[in-house]
Amino acid sequence: MVRFRLQVVNDIIRTTVSDIKDMRIRGAGRIARAGATALVGFADGYAGRDLEQFRKDLRVAAGTILSSRPTAVSLWNGVHYSMRGVDSAETFEAARDLVVDNGKEFCVNSEQAVAKIAKIGAKRIKDGDVLMTHCNSSVAIGVIAEAVRQGKDIKVFATESRPWRQGILTVNDLSKAGVDTTLIIDSAVRSVMSRVDRVFVGADTITSSGSLINKIGTSQVAMAASEARAEVNVCSETYKFSPKTMFGDVVTIEERDISEVVKPGEIPEDVAVFNPVFDTTPAKYIDNIITEIGIMAPGAVYGVMAKMFGESIFDLE
Ligand code: RUB
């Protein structure tokens, strides 16, 4: 029985990790909620009763989840939020209940943040606006869909987002929400930007200097927007802020398999393929970061981070 329950618990972690690695669960918000939910399942189904052993096993489970994708700090924040207070819990039951409650609370807060950003961000969109979005951000799509729900007449250009083509998901999402949507290939961004008023993108990580790490190509979109005087809006829940970057940590940019870019035998064997899937957009190309606690300029991020993470920031691993 004990062995069976441990197996179930390990399966929860394993399934979540492989779903995230293979992009069946993707997008920074969704992977954060999936990581927190996996820890809830882990704690809830834990068969032992030994507090120290539970702490050790929980750390291993957390590390395994964090190894699934390296770039989105939302996953790190979701996992660490779920483990809050466990080190000072006095009994196994207290520690287990903390993980279950924290993990569930993280997911509820996350969903509420996404809904709040939709309402706040929609106010930035004017009737008649032409927008552009890149990749597939559920938060940016939420903002655009809310503006349309409010009756604003807008048009959206959505990039294909090679190599994984998340833009196909985006145009389906936007079309379902009744948005007038046009799909463009990534190389069309600069050419189309002259018709665009505002860009809305999501975030995987926001650094303490207000830079954005998001899907590869986001920086090109932002630079083209800057040249064309289009406004750049980043839609980001505050759990995508990375406290570790305050102390010099550099965000790891994930590289994925070359099979996402070329088919076997398509190019000579002596040709290398480089497939980084995120890039950094410097703060100077960003006008607004739209969060659940309000809209801020990139320069305000450091202060918000220091306030949000408080003393706990000095215990970062
Ligand atoms: C997705 C991506 C999204 C952010 C924000 O990359 O870059 O813009 O994760 O998403 P991938 P959301 O497809 O490689 O995960 O707003 O849904 O959290």
mmCIF file of N, CA, C and O and ligand atoms in Angstrom, residues 23 26-30 69 134-140 164 166 202-204 214-215 235 237 240 277-278, ligand 1:
data_model
loop_
_atom_site.group_PDB
_atom_site.id
_atom_site.type_symbol
_atom_site.label_atom_id
_atom_site.label_comp_id
_atom_site.label_asym_id
_atom_site.label_seq_id
_atom_site.Cartn_x
_atom_site.Cartn_y
_atom_site.Cartn_z
ATOM 1 N N MET A 23 5.786 20.343 -23.911
ATOM 2 C CA MET A 23 4.920 21.468 -24.287
ATOM 3 C C MET A 23 3.435 21.103 -24.375
ATOM 4 O O MET A 23 2.666 21.815 -25.001
ATOM 5 N N ARG A 26 2.103 24.496 -21.575
ATOM 6 C CA ARG A 26 3.084 25.525 -21.926
ATOM 7 C C ARG A 26 2.504 26.906 -21.616
ATOM 8 O O ARG A 26 1.324 27.035 -21.327
ATOM 9 N N GLY A 27 3.382 27.912 -21.717
ATOM 10 C CA GLY A 27 2.990 29.267 -21.305
ATOM 11 C C GLY A 27 3.351 29.404 -19.825
ATOM 12 O O GLY A 27 3.106 28.486 -19.031
ATOM 13 N N ALA A 28 3.948 30.565 -19.484
ATOM 14 C CA ALA A 28 4.542 30.722 -18.151
ATOM 15 C C ALA A 28 3.530 30.597 -17.005
ATOM 16 O O ALA A 28 3.838 30.042 -15.951
ATOM 17 N N GLY A 29 2.325 31.118 -17.199
ATOM 18 C CA GLY A 29 1.318 31.032 -16.135
ATOM 19 C C GLY A 29 0.857 29.599 -15.936
ATOM 20 O O GLY A 29 0.778 29.105 -14.805
ATOM 21 N N ARG A 30 0.595 28.924 -17.039
ATOM 22 C CA ARG A 30 0.084 27.547 -16.945
ATOM 23 C C ARG A 30 1.119 26.614 -16.327
ATOM 24 O O ARG A 30 0.777 25.745 -15.525
ATOM 25 N N ARG A 69 11.642 23.138 -17.273
ATOM 26 C CA ARG A 69 11.935 24.246 -18.197
ATOM 27 C C ARG A 69 12.643 25.328 -17.395
ATOM 28 O O ARG A 69 12.187 25.680 -16.303
ATOM 29 N N HIS A 134 2.576 38.472 -30.086
ATOM 30 C CA HIS A 134 3.595 37.512 -30.504
ATOM 31 C C HIS A 134 3.460 36.256 -29.648
ATOM 32 O O HIS A 134 3.156 36.336 -28.471
ATOM 33 N N CYS A 135 3.700 35.110 -30.256
ATOM 34 C CA CYS A 135 3.616 33.820 -29.574
ATOM 35 C C CYS A 135 2.173 33.577 -29.080
ATOM 36 O O CYS A 135 1.215 34.009 -29.733
ATOM 37 N N ASN A 136 2.046 32.922 -27.942
ATOM 38 C CA ASN A 136 0.709 32.634 -27.411
ATOM 39 C C ASN A 136 0.732 32.907 -25.914
ATOM 40 O O ASN A 136 1.124 32.047 -25.123
ATOM 41 N N SER A 137 0.326 34.129 -25.560
ATOM 42 C CA SER A 137 0.251 34.501 -24.146
ATOM 43 C C SER A 137 -1.207 34.543 -23.735
ATOM 44 O O SER A 137 -1.986 35.351 -24.257
ATOM 45 N N SER A 138 -1.574 33.696 -22.771
ATOM 46 C CA SER A 138 -2.970 33.681 -22.318
ATOM 47 C C SER A 138 -3.328 35.028 -21.682
ATOM 48 O O SER A 138 -4.487 35.462 -21.763
ATOM 49 N N VAL A 139 -2.340 35.698 -21.082
ATOM 50 C CA VAL A 139 -2.635 36.968 -20.410
ATOM 51 C C VAL A 139 -2.863 38.077 -21.447
ATOM 52 O O VAL A 139 -3.835 38.844 -21.347
ATOM 53 N N ALA A 140 -1.983 38.145 -22.457
ATOM 54 C CA ALA A 140 -2.169 39.157 -23.510
ATOM 55 C C ALA A 140 -3.479 38.909 -24.262
ATOM 56 O O ALA A 140 -4.235 39.855 -24.563
ATOM 57 N N TRP A 164 7.921 26.775 -33.112
ATOM 58 C CA TRP A 164 6.867 25.909 -32.563
ATOM 59 C C TRP A 164 5.477 26.320 -33.058
ATOM 60 O O TRP A 164 4.526 25.613 -32.903
ATOM 61 N N GLN A 166 3.335 28.782 -32.087
ATOM 62 C CA GLN A 166 2.286 29.061 -31.095
ATOM 63 C C GLN A 166 1.265 30.066 -31.628
ATOM 64 O O GLN A 166 0.157 30.177 -31.099
ATOM 65 N N GLY A 202 3.106 38.702 -23.683
ATOM 66 C CA GLY A 202 3.165 38.154 -22.328
ATOM 67 C C GLY A 202 4.599 38.178 -21.817
ATOM 68 O O GLY A 202 5.483 38.787 -22.428
ATOM 69 N N ALA A 203 4.826 37.481 -20.699
ATOM 70 C CA ALA A 203 6.163 37.450 -20.085
ATOM 71 C C ALA A 203 6.443 36.066 -19.520
ATOM 72 O O ALA A 203 5.553 35.417 -18.971
ATOM 73 N N ASP A 204 7.690 35.644 -19.666
ATOM 74 C CA ASP A 204 8.158 34.466 -18.925
ATOM 75 C C ASP A 204 8.856 34.916 -17.651
ATOM 76 O O ASP A 204 8.699 34.306 -16.595
ATOM 77 N N ASN A 214 10.918 36.743 -22.941
ATOM 78 C CA ASN A 214 9.699 36.156 -23.523
ATOM 79 C C ASN A 214 10.098 35.427 -24.808
ATOM 80 O O ASN A 214 11.281 35.392 -25.187
ATOM 81 N N LYS A 215 9.118 34.857 -25.482
ATOM 82 C CA LYS A 215 9.361 34.039 -26.675
ATOM 83 C C LYS A 215 10.349 34.675 -27.638
ATOM 84 O O LYS A 215 10.291 35.886 -27.868
ATOM 85 N N CYS A 235 2.174 42.134 -20.621
ATOM 86 C CA CYS A 235 1.128 41.692 -19.681
ATOM 87 C C CYS A 235 1.742 40.634 -18.775
ATOM 88 O O CYS A 235 2.073 39.533 -19.237
ATOM 89 N N GLU A 237 1.769 38.888 -14.722
ATOM 90 C CA GLU A 237 1.453 38.758 -13.311
ATOM 91 C C GLU A 237 2.761 38.986 -12.527
ATOM 92 O O GLU A 237 3.852 38.689 -13.030
ATOM 93 N N LYS A 240 5.790 36.668 -12.196
ATOM 94 C CA LYS A 240 6.775 36.537 -13.278
ATOM 95 C C LYS A 240 7.952 37.501 -13.057
ATOM 96 O O LYS A 240 8.830 37.609 -13.901
ATOM 97 N N VAL A 277 14.897 29.559 -27.515
ATOM 98 C CA VAL A 277 13.453 29.769 -27.667
ATOM 99 C C VAL A 277 12.912 30.996 -26.906
ATOM 100 O O VAL A 277 11.718 31.260 -26.951
ATOM 101 N N PHE A 278 13.798 31.709 -26.232
ATOM 102 C CA PHE A 278 13.394 32.968 -25.591
ATOM 103 C C PHE A 278 14.449 34.021 -25.892
ATOM 104 O O PHE A 278 15.576 33.686 -26.254
HETATM 105 C C1 RUB B 1 5.218 31.046 -24.291
HETATM 106 C C2 RUB B 1 5.513 32.507 -24.182
HETATM 107 C C3 RUB B 1 4.421 33.356 -23.583
HETATM 108 C C4 RUB B 1 4.697 33.521 -22.078
HETATM 109 C C5 RUB B 1 3.500 34.112 -21.357
HETATM 110 O O1 RUB B 1 6.370 30.292 -24.643
HETATM 111 O O2 RUB B 1 6.584 32.976 -24.473
HETATM 112 O O3 RUB B 1 4.441 34.631 -24.163
HETATM 113 O O4 RUB B 1 5.000 32.275 -21.496
HETATM 114 O O5 RUB B 1 2.421 33.207 -21.431
HETATM 115 P P1 RUB B 1 6.217 28.692 -24.722
HETATM 116 P P2 RUB B 1 1.139 33.384 -20.462
HETATM 117 O O6 RUB B 1 5.151 28.396 -25.718
HETATM 118 O O7 RUB B 1 7.590 28.238 -25.156
HETATM 119 O O8 RUB B 1 5.870 28.204 -23.343
HETATM 120 O O9 RUB B 1 0.694 34.790 -20.631
HETATM 121 O O10 RUB B 1 0.144 32.381 -20.985
HETATM 122 O O11 RUB B 1 1.600 33.068 -19.074
#
